[in-house]
Coordinates of N, CA, C and O in Angstrom, one line a residue:
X1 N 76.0 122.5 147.1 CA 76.7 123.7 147.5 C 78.2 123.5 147.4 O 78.7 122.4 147.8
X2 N 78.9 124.4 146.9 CA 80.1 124.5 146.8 C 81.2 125.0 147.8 O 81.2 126.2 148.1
X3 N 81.9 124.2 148.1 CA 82.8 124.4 149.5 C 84.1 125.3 148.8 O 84.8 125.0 147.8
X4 N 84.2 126.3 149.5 CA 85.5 127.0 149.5 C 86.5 126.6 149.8 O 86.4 125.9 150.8
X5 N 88.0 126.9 149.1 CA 89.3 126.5 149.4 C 89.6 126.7 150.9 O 90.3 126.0 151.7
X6 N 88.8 127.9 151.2 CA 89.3 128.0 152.8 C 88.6 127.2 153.7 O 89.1 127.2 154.9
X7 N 87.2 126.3 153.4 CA 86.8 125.5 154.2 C 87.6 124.2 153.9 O 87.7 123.3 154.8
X8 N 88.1 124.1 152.7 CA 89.0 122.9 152.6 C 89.8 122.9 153.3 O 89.8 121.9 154.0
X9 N 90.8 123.7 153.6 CA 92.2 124.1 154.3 C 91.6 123.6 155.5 O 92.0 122.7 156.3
X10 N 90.6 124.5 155.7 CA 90.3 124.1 157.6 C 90.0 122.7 157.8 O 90.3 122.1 158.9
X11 N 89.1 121.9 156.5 CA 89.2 120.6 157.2 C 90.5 119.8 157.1 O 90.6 119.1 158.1
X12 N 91.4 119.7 156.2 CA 92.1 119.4 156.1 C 93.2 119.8 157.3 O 94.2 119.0 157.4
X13 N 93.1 120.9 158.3 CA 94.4 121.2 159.2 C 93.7 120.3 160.6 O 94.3 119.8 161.5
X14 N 92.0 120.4 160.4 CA 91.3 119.6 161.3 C 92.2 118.4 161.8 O 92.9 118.1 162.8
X15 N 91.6 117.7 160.3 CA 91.7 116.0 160.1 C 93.6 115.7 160.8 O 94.0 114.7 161.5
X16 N 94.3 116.7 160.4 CA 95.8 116.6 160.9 C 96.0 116.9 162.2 O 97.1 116.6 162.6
X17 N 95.4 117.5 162.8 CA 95.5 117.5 164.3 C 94.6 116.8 165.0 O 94.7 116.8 166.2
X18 N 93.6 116.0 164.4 CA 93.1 114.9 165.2 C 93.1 113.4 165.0 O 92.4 112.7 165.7
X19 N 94.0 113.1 164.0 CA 93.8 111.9 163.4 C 95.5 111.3 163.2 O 96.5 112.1 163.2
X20 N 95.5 109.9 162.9 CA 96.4 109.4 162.6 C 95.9 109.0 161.0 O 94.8 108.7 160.8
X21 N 97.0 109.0 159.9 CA 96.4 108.4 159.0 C 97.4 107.3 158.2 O 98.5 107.7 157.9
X22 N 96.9 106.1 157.9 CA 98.2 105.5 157.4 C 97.6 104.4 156.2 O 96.4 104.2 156.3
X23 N 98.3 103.8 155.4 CA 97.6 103.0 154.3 C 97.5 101.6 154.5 O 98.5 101.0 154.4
X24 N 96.5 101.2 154.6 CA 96.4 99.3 154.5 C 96.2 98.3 153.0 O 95.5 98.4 152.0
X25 N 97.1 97.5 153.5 CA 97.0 97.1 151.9 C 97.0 95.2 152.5 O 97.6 94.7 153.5
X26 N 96.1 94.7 151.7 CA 95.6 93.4 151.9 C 95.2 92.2 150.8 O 94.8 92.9 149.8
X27 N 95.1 91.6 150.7 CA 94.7 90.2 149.5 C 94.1 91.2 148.5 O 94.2 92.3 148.9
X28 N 93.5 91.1 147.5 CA 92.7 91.2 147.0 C 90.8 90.4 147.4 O 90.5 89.2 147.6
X29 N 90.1 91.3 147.3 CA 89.2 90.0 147.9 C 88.4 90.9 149.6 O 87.4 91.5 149.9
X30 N 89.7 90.4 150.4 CA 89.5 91.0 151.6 C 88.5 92.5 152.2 O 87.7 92.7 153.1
X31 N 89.0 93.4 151.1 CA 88.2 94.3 151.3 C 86.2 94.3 151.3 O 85.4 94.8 152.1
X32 N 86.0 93.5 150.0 CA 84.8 93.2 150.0 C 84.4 92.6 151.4 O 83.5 93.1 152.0
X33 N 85.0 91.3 152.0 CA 84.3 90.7 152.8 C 84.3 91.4 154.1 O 83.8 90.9 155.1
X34 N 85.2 93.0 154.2 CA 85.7 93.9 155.1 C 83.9 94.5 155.3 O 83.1 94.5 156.3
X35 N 83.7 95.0 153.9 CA 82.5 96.0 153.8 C 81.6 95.4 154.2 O 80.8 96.1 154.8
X36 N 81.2 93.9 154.1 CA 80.0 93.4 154.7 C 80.0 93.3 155.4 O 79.1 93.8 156.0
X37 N 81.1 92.6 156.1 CA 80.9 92.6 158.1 C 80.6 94.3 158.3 O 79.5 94.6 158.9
X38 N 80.9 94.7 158.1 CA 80.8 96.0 158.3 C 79.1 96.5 158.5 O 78.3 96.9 159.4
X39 N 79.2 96.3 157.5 CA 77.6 97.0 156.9 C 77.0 96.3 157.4 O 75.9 96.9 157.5
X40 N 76.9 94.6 158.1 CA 75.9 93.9 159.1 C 76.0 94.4 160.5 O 75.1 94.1 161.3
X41 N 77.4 95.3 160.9 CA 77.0 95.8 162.1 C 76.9 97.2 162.0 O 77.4 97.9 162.8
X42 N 75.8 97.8 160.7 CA 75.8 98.7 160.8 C 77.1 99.9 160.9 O 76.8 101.0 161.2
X43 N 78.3 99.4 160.7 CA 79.3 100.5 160.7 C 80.4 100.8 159.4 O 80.8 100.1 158.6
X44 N 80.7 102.0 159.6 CA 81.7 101.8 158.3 C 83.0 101.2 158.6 O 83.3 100.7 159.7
X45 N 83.7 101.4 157.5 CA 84.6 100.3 157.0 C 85.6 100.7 158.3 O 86.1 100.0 159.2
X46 N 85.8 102.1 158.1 CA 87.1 102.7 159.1 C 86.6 102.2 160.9 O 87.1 101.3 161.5
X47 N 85.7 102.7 161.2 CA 85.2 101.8 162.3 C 84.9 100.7 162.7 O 84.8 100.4 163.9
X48 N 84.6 99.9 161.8 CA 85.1 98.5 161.8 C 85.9 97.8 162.0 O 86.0 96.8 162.7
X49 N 87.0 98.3 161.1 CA 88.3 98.0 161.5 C 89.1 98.5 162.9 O 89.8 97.9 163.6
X50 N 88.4 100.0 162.9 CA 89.1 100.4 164.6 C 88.5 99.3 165.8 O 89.1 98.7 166.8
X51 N 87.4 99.4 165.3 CA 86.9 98.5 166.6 C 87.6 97.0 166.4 O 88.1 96.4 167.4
X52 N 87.6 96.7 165.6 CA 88.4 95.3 165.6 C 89.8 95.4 166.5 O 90.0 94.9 167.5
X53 N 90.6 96.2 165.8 CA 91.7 96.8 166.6 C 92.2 97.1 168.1 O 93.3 96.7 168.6
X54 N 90.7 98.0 168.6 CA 90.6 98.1 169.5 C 90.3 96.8 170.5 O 90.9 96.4 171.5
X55 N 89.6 96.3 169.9 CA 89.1 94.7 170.5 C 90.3 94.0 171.4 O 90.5 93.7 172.6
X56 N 91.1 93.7 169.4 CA 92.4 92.8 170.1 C 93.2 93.3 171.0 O 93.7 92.8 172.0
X57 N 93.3 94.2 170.7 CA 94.3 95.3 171.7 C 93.9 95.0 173.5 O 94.6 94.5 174.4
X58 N 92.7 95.4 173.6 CA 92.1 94.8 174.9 C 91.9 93.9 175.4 O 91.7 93.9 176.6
X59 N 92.0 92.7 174.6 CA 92.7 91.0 174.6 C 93.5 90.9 175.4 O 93.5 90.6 176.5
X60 N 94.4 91.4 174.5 CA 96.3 90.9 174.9 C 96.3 91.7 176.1 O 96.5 91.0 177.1
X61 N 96.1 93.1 176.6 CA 96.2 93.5 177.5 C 95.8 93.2 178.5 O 96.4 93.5 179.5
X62 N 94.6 92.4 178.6 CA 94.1 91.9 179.7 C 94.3 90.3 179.7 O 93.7 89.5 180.3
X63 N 95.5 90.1 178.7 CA 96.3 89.2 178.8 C 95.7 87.6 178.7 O 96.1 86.5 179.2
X64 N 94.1 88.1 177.6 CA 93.4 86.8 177.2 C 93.9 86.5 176.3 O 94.8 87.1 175.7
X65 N 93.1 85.3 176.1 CA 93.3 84.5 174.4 C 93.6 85.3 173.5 O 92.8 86.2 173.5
X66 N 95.0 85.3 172.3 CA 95.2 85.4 171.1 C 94.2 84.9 170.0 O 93.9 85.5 169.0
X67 N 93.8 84.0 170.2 CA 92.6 83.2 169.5 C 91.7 82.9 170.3 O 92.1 82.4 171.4
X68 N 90.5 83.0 170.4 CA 88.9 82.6 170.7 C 88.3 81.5 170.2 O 88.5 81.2 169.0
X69 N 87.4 80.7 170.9 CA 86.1 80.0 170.4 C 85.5 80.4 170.0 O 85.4 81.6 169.9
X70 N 84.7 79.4 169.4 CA 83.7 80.2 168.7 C 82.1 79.8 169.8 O 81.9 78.9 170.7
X71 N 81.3 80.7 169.3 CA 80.1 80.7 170.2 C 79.0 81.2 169.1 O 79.1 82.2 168.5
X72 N 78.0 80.1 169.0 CA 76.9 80.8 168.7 C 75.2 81.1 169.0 O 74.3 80.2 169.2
X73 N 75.1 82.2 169.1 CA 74.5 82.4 169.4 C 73.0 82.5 169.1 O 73.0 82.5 167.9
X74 N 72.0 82.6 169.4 CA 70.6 82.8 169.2 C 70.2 84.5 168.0 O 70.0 85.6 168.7
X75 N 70.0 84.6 166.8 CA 69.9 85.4 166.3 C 69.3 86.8 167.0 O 69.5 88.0 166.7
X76 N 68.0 86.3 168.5 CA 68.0 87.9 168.6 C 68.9 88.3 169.6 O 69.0 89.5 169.8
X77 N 69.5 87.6 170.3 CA 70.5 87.6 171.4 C 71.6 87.8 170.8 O 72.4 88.0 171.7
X78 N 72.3 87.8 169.3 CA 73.2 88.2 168.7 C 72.9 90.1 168.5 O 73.5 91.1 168.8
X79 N 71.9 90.1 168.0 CA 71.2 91.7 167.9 C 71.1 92.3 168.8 O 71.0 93.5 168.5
X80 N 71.0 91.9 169.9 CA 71.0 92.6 171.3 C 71.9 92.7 171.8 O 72.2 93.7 172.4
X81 N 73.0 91.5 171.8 CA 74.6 92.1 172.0 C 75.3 93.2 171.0 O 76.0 94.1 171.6
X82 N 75.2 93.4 169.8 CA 75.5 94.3 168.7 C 75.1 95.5 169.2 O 76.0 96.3 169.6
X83 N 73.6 95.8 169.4 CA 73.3 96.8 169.8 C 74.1 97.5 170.9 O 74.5 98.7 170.9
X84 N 74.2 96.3 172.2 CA 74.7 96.8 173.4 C 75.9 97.2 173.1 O 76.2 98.3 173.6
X85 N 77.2 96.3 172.0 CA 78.4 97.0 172.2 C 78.4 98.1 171.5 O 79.1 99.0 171.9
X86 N 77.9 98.2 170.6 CA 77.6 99.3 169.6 C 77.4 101.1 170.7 O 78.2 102.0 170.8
X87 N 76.1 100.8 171.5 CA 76.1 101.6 172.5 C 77.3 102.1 173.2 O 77.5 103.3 173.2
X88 N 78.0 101.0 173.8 CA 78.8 101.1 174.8 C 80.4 101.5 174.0 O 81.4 101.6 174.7
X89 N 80.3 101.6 172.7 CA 81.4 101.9 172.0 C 82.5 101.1 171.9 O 83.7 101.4 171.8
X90 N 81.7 99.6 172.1 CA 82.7 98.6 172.2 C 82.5 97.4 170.7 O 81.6 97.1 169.9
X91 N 84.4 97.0 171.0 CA 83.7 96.0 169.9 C 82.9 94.9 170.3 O 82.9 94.6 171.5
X92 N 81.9 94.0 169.3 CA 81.1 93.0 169.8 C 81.7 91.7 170.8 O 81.1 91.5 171.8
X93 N 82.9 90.9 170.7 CA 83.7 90.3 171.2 C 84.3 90.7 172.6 O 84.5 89.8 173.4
X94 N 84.6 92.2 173.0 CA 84.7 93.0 174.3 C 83.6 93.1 174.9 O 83.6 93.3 176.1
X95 N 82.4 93.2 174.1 CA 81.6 93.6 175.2 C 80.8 92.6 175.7 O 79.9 92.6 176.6
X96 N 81.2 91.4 174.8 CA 80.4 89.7 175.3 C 81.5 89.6 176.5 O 81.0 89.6 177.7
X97 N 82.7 89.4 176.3 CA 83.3 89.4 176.8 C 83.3 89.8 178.7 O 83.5 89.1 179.7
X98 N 82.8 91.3 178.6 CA 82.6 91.8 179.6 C 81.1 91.5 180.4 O 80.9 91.6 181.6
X99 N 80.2 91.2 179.5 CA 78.9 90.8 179.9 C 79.0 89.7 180.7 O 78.2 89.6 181.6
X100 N 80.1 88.6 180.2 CA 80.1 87.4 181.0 C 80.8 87.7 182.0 O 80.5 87.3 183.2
X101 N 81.6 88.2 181.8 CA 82.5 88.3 183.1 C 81.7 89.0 184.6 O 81.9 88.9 185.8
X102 N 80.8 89.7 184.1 CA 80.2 90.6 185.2 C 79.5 89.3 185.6 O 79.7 88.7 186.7
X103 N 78.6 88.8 184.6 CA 77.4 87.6 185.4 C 78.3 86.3 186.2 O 78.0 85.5 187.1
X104 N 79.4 86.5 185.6 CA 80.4 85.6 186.9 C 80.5 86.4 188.1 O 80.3 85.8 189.2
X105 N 80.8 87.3 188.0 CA 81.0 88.1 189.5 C 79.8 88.1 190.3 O 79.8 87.8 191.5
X106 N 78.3 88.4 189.5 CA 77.0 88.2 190.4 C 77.0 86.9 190.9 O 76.9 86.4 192.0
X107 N 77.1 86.2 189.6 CA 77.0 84.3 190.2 C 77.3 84.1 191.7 O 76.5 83.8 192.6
X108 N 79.4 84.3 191.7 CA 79.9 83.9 192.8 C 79.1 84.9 194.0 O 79.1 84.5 195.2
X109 N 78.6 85.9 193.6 CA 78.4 86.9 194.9 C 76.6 86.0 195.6 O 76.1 86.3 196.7
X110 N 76.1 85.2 194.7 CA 75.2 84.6 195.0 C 75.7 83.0 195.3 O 75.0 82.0 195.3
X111 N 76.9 82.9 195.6 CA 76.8 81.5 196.1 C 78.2 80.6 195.1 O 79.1 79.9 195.5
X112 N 77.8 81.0 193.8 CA 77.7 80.2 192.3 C 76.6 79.1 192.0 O 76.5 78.0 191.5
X113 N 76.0 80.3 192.5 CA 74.5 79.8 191.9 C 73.8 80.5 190.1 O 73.9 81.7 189.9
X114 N 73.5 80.1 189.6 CA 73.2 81.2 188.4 C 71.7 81.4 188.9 O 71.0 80.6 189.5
X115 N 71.4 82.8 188.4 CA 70.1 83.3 188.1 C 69.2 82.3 188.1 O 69.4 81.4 187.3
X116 N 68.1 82.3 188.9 CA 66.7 81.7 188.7 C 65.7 82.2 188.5 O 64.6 81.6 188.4

């Protein structure tokens, strides 16, 4: 089906009143290994990158680590965190992030005992 100039116009005045838009330019290379991470969490390229963004942004603000450990985890406990941040509109690193932090707060409220 063929879109009319006037439904162009309208997306186009859309996209400009709700969006920021600006250009990234990077190695050569980079982009490919962009689309994969991407496409293993299920998202596109532009959301992938936001969520990364958003991620660090929520780092520094909450005035953690610039840099992280690394952690790994159990392949379906990787899939079930994905899902969860995915859900929660978070990136995967924010929302591990927050998952531990809550099971610290139950801990201490049990003693600092962990779950049995």
């Amino acid at each position: 089906m063929a879109v009319s100039k006037a439904q162009q116009k309208a997306v186009t005045k859309y996209v400009k009143s709700k969006y920021d838009r600006f250009g990234l330019t990077m190695p050569k290379g980079n982009l490919d290994t962009i689309k994969a991470h991407a496409e293993a969490q299920g998202q596109s390229v532009n959301a992938y990158i936001n969520a990364a963004i958003d991620s660090r942004i929520a780092q520094e603000a909450a005035g953690g680590p610039q840099e992280g450990g690394v952690v790994s985890l159990p392949s379906d406990t990787l899939k079930a965190a994905q899902e969860g941040a995915q859900a929660a509109g978070e990136g995967l690193q924010q929302f591990v992030a927050r998952a531990v932090e809550t099971q610290v707060e139950r801990d201490k409220m049990k003693g600092g005992k962990p779950n049995e």
